[in-house]
mmCIF file with all atom_site columns, C-alpha atoms in Angstrom:
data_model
loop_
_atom_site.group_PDB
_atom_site.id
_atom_site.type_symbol
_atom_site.label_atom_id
_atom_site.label_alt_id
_atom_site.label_comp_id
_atom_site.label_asym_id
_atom_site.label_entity_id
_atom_site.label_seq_id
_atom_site.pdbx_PDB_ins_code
_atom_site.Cartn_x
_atom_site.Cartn_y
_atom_site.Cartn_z
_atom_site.occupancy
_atom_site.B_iso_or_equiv
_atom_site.pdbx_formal_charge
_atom_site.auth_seq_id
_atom_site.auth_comp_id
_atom_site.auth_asym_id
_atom_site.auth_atom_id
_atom_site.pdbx_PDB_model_num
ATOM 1   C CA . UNK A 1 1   ? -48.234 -53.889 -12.705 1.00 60.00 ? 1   UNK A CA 1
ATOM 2   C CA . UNK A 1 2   ? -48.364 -54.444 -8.882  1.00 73.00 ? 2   UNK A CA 1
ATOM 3   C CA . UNK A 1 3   ? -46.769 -52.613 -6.810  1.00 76.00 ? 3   UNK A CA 1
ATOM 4   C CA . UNK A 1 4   ? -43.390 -53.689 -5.539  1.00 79.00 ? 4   UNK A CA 1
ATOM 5   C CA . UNK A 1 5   ? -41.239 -53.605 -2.337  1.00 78.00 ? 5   UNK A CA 1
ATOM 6   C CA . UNK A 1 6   ? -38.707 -51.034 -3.453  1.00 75.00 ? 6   UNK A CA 1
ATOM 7   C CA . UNK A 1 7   ? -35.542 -53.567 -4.280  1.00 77.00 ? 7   UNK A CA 1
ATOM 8   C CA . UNK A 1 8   ? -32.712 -50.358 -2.627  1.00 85.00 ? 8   UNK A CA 1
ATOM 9   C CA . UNK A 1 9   ? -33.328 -48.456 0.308   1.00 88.00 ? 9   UNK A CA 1
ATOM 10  C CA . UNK A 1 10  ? -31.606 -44.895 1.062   1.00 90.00 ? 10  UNK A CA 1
ATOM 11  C CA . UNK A 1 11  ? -29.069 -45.891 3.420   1.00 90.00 ? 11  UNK A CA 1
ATOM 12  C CA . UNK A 1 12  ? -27.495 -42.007 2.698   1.00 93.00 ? 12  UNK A CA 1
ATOM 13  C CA . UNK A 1 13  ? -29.927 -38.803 2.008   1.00 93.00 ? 13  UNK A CA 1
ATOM 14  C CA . UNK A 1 14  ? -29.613 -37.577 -0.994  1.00 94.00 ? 14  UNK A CA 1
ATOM 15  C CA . UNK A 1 15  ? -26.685 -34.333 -0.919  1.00 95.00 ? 15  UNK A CA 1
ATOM 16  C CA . UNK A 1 16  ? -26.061 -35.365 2.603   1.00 94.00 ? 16  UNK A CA 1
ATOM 17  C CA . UNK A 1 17  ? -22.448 -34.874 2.508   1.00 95.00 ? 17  UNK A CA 1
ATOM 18  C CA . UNK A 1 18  ? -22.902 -31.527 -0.229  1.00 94.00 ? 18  UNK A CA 1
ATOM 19  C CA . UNK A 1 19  ? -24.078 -28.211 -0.412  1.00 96.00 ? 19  UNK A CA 1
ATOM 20  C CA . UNK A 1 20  ? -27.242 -27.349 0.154   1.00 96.00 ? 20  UNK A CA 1
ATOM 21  C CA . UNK A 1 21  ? -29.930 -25.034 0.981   1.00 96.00 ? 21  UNK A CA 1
ATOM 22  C CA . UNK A 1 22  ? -32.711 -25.162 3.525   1.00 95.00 ? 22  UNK A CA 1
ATOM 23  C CA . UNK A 1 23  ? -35.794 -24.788 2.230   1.00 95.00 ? 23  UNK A CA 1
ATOM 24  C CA . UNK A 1 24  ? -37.937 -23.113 4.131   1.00 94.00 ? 24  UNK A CA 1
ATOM 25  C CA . UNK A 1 25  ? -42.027 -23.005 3.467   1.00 92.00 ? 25  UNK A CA 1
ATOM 26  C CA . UNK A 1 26  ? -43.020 -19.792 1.941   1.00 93.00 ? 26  UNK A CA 1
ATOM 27  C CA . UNK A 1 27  ? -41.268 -16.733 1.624   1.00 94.00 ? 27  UNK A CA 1
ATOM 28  C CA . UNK A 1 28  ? -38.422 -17.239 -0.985  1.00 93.00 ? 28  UNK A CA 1
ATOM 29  C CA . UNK A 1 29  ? -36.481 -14.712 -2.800  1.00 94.00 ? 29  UNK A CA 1
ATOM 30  C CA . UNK A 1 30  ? -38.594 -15.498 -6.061  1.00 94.00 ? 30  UNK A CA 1
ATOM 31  C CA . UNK A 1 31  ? -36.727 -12.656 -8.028  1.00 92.00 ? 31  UNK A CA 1
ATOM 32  C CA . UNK A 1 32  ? -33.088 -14.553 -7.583  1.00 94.00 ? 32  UNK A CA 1
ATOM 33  C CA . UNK A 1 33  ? -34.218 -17.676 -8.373  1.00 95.00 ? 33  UNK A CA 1
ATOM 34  C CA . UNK A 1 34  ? -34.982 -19.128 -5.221  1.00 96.00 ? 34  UNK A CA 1
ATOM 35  C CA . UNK A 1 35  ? -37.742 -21.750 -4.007  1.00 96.00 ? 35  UNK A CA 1
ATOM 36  C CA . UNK A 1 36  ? -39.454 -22.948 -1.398  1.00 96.00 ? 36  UNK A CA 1
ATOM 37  C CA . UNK A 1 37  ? -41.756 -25.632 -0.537  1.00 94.00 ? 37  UNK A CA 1
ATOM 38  C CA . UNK A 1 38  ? -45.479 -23.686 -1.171  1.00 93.00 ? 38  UNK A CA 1
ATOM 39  C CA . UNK A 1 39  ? -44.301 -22.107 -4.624  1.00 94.00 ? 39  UNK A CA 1
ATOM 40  C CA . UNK A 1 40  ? -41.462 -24.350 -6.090  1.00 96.00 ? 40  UNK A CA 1
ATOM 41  C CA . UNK A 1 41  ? -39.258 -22.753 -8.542  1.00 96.00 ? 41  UNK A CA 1
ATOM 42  C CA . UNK A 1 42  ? -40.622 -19.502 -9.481  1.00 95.00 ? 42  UNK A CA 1
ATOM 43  C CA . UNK A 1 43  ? -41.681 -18.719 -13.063 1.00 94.00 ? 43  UNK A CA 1
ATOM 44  C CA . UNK A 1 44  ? -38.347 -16.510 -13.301 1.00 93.00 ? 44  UNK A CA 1
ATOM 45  C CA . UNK A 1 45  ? -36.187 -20.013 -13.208 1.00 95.00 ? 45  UNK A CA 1
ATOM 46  C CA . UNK A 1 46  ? -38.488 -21.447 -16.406 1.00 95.00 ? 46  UNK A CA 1
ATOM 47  C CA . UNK A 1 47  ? -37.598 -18.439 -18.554 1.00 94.00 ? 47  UNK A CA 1
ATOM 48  C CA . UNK A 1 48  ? -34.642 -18.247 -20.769 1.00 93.00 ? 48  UNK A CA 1
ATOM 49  C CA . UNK A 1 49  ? -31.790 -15.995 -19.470 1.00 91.00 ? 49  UNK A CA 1
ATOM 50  C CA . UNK A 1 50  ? -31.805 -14.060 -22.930 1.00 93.00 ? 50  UNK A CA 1
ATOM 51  C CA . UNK A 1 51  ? -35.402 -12.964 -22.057 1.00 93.00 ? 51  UNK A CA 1
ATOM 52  C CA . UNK A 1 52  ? -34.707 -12.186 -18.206 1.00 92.00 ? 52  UNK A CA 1
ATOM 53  C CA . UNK A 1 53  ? -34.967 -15.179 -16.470 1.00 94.00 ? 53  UNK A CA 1
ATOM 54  C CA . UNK A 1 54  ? -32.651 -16.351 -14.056 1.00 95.00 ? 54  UNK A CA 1
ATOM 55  C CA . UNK A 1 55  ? -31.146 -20.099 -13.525 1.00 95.00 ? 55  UNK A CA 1
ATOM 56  C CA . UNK A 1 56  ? -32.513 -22.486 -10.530 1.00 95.00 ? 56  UNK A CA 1
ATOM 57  C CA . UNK A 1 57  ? -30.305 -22.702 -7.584  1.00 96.00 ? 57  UNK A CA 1
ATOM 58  C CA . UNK A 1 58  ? -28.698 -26.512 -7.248  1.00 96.00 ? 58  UNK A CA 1
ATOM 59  C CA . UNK A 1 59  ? -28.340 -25.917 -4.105  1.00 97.00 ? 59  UNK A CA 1
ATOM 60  C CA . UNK A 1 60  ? -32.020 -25.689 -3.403  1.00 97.00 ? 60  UNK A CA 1
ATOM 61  C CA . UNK A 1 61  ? -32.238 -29.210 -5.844  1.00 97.00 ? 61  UNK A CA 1
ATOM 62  C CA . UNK A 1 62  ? -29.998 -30.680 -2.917  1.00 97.00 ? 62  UNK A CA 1
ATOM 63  C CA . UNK A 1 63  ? -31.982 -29.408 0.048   1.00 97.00 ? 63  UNK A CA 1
ATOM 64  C CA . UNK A 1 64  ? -35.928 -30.587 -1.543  1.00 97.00 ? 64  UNK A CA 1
ATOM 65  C CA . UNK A 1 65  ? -34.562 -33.447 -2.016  1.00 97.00 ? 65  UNK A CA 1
ATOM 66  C CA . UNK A 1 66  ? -32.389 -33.980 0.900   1.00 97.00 ? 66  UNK A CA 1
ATOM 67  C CA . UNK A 1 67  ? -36.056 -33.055 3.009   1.00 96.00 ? 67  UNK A CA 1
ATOM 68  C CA . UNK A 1 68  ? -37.613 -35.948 0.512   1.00 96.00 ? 68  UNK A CA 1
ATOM 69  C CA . UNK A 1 69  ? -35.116 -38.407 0.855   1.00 96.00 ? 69  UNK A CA 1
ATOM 70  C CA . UNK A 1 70  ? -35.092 -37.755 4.759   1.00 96.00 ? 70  UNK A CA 1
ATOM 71  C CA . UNK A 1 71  ? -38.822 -38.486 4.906   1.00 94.00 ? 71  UNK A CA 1
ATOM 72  C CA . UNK A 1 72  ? -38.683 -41.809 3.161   1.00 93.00 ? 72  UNK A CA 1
ATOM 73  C CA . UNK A 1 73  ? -35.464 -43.074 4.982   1.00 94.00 ? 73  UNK A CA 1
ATOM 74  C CA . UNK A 1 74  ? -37.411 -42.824 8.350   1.00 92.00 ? 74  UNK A CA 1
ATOM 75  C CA . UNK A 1 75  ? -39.946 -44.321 6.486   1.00 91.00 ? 75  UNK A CA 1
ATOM 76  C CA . UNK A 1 76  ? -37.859 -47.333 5.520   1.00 90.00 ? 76  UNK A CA 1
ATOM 77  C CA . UNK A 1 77  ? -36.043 -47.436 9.169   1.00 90.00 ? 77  UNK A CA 1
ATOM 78  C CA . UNK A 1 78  ? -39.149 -48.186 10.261  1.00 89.00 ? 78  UNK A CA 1
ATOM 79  C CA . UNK A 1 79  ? -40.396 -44.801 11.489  1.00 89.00 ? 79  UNK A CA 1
ATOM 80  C CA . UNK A 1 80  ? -43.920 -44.142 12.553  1.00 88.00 ? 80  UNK A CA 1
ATOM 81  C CA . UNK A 1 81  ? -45.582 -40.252 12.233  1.00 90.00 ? 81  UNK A CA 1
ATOM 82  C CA . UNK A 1 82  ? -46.240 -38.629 15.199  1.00 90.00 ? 82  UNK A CA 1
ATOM 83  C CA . UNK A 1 83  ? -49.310 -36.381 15.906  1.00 91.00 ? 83  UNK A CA 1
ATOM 84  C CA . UNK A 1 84  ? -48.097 -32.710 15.428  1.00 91.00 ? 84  UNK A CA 1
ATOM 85  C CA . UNK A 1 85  ? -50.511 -29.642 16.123  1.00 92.00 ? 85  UNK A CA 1
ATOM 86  C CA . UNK A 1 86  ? -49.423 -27.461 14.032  1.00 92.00 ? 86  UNK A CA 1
ATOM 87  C CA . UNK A 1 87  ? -49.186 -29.999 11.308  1.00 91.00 ? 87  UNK A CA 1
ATOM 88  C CA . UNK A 1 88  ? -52.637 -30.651 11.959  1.00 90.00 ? 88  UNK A CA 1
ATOM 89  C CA . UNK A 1 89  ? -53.836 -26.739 11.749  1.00 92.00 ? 89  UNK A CA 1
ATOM 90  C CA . UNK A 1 90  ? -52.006 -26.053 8.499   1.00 90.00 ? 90  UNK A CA 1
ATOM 91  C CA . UNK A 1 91  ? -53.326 -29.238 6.754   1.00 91.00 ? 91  UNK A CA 1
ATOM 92  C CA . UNK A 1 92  ? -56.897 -29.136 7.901   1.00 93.00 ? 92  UNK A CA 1
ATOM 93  C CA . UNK A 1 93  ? -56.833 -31.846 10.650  1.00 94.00 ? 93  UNK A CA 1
ATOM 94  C CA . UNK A 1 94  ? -55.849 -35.311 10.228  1.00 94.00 ? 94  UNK A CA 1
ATOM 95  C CA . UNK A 1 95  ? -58.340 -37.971 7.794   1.00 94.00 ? 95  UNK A CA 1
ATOM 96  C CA . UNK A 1 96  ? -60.135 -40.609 8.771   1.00 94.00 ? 96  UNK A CA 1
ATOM 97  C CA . UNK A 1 97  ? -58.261 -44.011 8.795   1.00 92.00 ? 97  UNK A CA 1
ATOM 98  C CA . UNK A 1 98  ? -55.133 -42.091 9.803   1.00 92.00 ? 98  UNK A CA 1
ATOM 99  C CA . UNK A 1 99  ? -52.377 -43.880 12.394  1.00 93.00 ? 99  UNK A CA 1
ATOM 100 C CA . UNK A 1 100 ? -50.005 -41.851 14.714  1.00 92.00 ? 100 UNK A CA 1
ATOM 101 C CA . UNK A 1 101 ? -48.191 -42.073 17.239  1.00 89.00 ? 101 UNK A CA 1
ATOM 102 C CA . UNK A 1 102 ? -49.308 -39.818 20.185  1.00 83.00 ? 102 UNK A CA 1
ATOM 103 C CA . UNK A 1 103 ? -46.678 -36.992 21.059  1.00 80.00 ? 103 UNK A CA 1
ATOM 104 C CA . UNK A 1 104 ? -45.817 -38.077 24.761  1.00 81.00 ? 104 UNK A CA 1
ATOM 105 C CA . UNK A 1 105 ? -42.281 -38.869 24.659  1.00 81.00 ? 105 UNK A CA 1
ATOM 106 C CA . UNK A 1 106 ? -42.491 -40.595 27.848  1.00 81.00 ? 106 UNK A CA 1
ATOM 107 C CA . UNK A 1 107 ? -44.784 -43.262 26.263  1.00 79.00 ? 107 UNK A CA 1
ATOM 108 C CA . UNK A 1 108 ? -43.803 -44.078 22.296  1.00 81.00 ? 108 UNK A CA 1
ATOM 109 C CA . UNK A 1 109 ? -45.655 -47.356 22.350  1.00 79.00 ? 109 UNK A CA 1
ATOM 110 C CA . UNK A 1 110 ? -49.034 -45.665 22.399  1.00 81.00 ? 110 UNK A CA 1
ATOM 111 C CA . UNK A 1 111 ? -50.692 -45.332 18.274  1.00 87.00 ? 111 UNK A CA 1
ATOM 112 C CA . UNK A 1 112 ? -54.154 -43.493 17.797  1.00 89.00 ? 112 UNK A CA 1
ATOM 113 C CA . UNK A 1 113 ? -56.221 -44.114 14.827  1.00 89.00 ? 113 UNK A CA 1
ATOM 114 C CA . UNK A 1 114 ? -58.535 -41.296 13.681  1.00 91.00 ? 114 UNK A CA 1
ATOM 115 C CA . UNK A 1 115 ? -61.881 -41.964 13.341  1.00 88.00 ? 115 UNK A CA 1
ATOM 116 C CA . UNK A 1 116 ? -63.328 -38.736 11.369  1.00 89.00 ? 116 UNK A CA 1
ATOM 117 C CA . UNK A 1 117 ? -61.943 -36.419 8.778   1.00 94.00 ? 117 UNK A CA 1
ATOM 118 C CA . UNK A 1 118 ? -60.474 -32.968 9.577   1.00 93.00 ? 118 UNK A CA 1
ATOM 119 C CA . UNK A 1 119 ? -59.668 -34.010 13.212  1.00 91.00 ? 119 UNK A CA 1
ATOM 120 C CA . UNK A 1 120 ? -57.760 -31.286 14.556  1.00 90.00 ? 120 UNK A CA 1
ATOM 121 C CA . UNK A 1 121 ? -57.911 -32.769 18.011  1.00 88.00 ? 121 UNK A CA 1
ATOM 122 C CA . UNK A 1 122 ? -54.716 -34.229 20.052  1.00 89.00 ? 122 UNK A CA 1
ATOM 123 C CA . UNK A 1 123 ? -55.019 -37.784 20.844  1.00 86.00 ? 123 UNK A CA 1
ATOM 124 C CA . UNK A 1 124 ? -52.935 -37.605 23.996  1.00 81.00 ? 124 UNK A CA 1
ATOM 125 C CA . UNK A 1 125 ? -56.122 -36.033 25.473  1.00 75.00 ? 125 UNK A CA 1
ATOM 126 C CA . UNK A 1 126 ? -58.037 -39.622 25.747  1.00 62.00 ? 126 UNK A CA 1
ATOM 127 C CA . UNK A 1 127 ? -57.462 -41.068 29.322  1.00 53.00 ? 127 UNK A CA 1
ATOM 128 C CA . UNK A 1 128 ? -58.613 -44.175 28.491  1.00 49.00 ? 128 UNK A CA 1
ATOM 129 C CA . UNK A 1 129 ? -59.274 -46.701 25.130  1.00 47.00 ? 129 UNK A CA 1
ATOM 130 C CA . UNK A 1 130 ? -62.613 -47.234 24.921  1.00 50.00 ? 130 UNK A CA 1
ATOM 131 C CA . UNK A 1 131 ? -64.792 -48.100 22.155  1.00 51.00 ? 131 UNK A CA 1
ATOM 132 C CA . UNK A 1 132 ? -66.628 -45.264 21.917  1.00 52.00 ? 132 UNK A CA 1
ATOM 133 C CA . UNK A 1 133 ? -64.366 -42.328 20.402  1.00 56.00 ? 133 UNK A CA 1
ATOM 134 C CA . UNK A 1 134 ? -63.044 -39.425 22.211  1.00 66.00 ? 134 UNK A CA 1
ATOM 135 C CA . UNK A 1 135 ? -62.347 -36.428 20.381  1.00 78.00 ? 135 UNK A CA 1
ATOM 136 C CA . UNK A 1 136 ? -62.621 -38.597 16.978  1.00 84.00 ? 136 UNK A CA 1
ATOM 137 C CA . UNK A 1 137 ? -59.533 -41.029 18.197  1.00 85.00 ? 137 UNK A CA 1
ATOM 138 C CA . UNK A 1 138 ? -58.807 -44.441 19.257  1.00 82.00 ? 138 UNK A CA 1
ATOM 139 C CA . UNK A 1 139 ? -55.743 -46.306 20.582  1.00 77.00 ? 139 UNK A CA 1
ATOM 140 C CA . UNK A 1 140 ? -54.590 -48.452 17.866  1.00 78.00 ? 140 UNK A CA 1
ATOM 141 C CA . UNK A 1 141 ? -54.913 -51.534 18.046  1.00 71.00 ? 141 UNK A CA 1
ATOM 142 C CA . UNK A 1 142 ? -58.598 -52.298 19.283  1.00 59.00 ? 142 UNK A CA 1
ATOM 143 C CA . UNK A 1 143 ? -58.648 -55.732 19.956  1.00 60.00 ? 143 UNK A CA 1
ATOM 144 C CA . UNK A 1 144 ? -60.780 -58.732 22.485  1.00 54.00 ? 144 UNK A CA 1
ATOM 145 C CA . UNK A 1 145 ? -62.166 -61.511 22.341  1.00 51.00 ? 145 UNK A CA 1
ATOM 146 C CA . UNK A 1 146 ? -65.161 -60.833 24.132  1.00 57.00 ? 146 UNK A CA 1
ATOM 147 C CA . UNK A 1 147 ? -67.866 -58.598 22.769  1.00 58.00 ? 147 UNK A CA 1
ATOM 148 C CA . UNK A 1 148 ? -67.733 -55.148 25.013  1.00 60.00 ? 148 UNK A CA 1
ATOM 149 C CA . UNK A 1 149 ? -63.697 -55.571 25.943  1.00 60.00 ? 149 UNK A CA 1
ATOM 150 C CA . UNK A 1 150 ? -61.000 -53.356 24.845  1.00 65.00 ? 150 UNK A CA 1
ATOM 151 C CA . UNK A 1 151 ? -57.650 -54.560 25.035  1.00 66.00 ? 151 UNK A CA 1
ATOM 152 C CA . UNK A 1 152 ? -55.095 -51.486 25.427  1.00 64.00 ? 152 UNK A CA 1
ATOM 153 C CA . UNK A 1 153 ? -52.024 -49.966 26.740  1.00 63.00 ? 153 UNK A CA 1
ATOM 154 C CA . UNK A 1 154 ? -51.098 -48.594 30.395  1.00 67.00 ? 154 UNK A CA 1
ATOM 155 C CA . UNK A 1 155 ? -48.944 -46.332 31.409  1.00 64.00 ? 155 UNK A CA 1
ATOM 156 C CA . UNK A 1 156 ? -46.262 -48.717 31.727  1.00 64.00 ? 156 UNK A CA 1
ATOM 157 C CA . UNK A 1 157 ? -46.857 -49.906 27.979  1.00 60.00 ? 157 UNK A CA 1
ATOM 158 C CA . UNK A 1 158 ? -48.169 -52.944 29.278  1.00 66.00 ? 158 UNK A CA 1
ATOM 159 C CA . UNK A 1 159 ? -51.068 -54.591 27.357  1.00 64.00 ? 159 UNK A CA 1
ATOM 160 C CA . UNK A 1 160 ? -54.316 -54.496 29.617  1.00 69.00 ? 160 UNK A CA 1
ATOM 161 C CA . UNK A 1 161 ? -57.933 -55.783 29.081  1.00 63.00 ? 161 UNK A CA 1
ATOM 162 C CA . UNK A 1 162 ? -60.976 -53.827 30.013  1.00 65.00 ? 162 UNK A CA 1
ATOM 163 C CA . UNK A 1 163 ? -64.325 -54.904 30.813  1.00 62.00 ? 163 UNK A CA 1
ATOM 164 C CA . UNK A 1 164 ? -67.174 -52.471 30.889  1.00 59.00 ? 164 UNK A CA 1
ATOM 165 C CA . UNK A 1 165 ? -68.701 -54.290 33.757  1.00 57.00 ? 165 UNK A CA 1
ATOM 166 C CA . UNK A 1 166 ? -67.646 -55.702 36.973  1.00 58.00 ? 166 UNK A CA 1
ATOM 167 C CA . UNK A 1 167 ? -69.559 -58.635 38.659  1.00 60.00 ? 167 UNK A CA 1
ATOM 168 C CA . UNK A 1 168 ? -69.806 -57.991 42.017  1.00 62.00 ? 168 UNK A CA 1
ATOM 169 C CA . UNK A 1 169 ? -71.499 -60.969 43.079  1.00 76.00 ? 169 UNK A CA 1
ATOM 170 C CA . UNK A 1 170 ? -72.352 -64.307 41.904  1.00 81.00 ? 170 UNK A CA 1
ATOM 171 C CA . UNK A 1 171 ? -74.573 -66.918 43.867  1.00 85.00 ? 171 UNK A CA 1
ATOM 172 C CA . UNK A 1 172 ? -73.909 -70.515 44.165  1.00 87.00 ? 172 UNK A CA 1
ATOM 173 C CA . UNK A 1 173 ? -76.602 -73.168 44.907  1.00 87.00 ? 173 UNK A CA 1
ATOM 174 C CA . UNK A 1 174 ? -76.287 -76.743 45.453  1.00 83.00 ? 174 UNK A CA 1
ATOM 175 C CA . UNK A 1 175 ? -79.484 -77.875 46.181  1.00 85.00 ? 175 UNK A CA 1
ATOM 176 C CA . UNK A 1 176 ? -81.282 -74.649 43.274  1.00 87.00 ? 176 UNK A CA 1
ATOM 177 C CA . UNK A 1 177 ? -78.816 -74.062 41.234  1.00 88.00 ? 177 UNK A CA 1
ATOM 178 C CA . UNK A 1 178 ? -77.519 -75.199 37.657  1.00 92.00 ? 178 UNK A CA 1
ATOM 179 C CA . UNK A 1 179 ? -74.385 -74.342 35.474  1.00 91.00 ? 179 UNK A CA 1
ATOM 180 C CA . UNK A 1 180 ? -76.575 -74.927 32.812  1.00 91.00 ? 180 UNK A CA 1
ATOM 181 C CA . UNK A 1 181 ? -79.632 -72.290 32.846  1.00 91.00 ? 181 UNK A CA 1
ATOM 182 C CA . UNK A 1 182 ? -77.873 -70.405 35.736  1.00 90.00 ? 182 UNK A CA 1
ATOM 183 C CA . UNK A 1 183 ? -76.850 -66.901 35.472  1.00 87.00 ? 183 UNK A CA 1
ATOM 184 C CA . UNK A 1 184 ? -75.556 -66.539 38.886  1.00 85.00 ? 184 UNK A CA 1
ATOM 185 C CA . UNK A 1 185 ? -77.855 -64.231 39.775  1.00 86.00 ? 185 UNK A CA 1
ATOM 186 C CA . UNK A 1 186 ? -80.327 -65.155 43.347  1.00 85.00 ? 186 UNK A CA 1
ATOM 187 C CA . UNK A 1 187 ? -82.971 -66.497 41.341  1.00 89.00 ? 187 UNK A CA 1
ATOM 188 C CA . UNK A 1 188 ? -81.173 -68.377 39.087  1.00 90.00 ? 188 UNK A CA 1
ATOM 189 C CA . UNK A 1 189 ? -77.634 -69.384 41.311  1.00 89.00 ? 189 UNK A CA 1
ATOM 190 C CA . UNK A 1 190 ? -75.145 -71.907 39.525  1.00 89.00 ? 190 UNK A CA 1
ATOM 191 C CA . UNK A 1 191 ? -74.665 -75.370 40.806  1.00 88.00 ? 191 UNK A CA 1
ATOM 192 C CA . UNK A 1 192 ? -70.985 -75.004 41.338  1.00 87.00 ? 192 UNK A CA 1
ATOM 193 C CA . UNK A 1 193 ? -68.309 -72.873 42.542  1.00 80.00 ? 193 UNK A CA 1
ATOM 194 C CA . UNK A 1 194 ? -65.772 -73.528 39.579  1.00 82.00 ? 194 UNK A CA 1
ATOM 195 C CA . UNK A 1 195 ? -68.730 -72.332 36.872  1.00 84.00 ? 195 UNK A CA 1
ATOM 196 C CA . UNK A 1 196 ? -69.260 -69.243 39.059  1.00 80.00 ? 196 UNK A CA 1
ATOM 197 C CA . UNK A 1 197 ? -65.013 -68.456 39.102  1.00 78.00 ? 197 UNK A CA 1
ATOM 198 C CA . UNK A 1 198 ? -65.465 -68.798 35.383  1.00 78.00 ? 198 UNK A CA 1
ATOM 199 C CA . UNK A 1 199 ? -67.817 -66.638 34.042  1.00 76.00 ? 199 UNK A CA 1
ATOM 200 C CA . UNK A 1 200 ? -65.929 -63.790 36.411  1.00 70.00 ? 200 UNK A CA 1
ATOM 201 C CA . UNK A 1 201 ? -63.672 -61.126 34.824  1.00 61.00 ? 201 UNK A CA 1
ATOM 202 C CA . UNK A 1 202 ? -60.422 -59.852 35.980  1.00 56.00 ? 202 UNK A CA 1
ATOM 203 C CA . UNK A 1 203 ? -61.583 -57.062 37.872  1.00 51.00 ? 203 UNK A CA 1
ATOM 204 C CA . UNK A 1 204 ? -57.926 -55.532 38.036  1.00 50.00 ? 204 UNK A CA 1
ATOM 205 C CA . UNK A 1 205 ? -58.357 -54.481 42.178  1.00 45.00 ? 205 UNK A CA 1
ATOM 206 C CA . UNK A 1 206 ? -62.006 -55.851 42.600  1.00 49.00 ? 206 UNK A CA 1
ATOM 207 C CA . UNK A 1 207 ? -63.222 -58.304 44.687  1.00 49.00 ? 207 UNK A CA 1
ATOM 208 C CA . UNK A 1 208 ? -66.088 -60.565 44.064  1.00 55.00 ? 208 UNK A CA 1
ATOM 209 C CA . UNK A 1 209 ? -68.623 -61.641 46.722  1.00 56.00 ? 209 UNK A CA 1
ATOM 210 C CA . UNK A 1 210 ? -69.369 -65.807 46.323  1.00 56.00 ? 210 UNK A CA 1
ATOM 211 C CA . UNK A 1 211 ? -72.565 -66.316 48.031  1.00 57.00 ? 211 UNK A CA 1
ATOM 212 C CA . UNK A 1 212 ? -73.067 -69.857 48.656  1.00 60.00 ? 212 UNK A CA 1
ATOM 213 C CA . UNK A 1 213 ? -75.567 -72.037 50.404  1.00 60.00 ? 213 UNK A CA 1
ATOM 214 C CA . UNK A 1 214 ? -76.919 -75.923 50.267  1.00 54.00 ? 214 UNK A CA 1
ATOM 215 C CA . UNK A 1 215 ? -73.356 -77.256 50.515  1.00 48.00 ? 215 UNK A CA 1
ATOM 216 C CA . UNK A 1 216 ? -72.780 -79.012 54.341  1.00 41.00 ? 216 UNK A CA 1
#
């Protein structure tokens, strides 16, 4: 059996509107029956009350899965998880594969994929998406369609590309060049001033230098 798309989604959390109990991590009052996320029920709650056990708290039924139900909902609204330290320290460091979203408030559009296991690291420490990882994270997505580009995110959320190398200048040649075997380098110019524009990348404040002789 494949898994399916579940068919209902939780448009209420379960006990929203009831009584419940917050459950906190550790720390419970085992004895009375309480629980808490680490330990669950404790053993006293699985014994019969004719041999000293003690009976599970509903309220602490409601508030588990009032916590679950919470977790999915956001999950089904759409929700992405956001990159949380101390998360992160209690859980061994995020795995490889993993997809956040960074925890800058003032920039939500920004998602980091972790590229190592046990990564402990913040993403929101990266300046820059590059293809090369820093501190075992990279903005997610990676994409280009030239070898060596990285298309990412600025601080305005807009969607940038970035070229590893600017061409500073490109020579032109009439009477030498050629758009064919030209590189536009001063041995080998190009034959035209369109092929030169063309093989130049956005250099997002830089100028280019067209140096051009043979034409009249």
């Amino acid at each position: 059996m494949s898994i399916q798309r579940p068919g209902k989604l939780f448009s209420s959390k379960w006990a929203e509107y009831d009584d419940r109990f917050n459950i906190e991590d550790t720390g419970a009052d085992y004895q009375n029956g309480r629980a808490d996320i680490e330990k669950g029920f404790p053993k006293q709650t699985m014994i019969s009350t004719l041999k000293g056990g003690v009976p599970p708290w509903g309220q602490d039924h409601n508030g588990i899965l009032y916590q679950i139900t919470e977790a999915i909902q956001w999950i089904q609204t759409g929700g992405l998880p956001s990159f949380n330290q101390d998360f992160c320290n209690k859980n061994n460091g995020y795995s490889k594969g993993t997809i956040v979203q960074g925890d800058d408030p003032n920039r939500p559009w920004v998602l980091w994929q972790c590229l190592e296991d046990n990564n402990r690291f913040n993403p929101n420490q990266n300046k820059v998406n590059i293809i090369n990882p820093q501190n075992g994270w990279i903005q997610y997505p990676v994409i280009s369609e030239r070898e060596g580009n990285t298309l990412y995110y600025n601080d305005d959320g807009k969607m940038l590309i970035a070229s590893p190398t600017v061409i500073t200048e490109v020579y032109v040649s009439s009477t030498e060049g050629s758009d064919n075997t030209g590189d536009g380098t001063r041995n080998k110019p190009f034959f035209s001033i369109t092929k030169a524009i063309s093989v130049t990348p956005d250099g997002r404040g830089h100028y280019c230098l067209f140096k051009i002789w043979g034409y009249i």
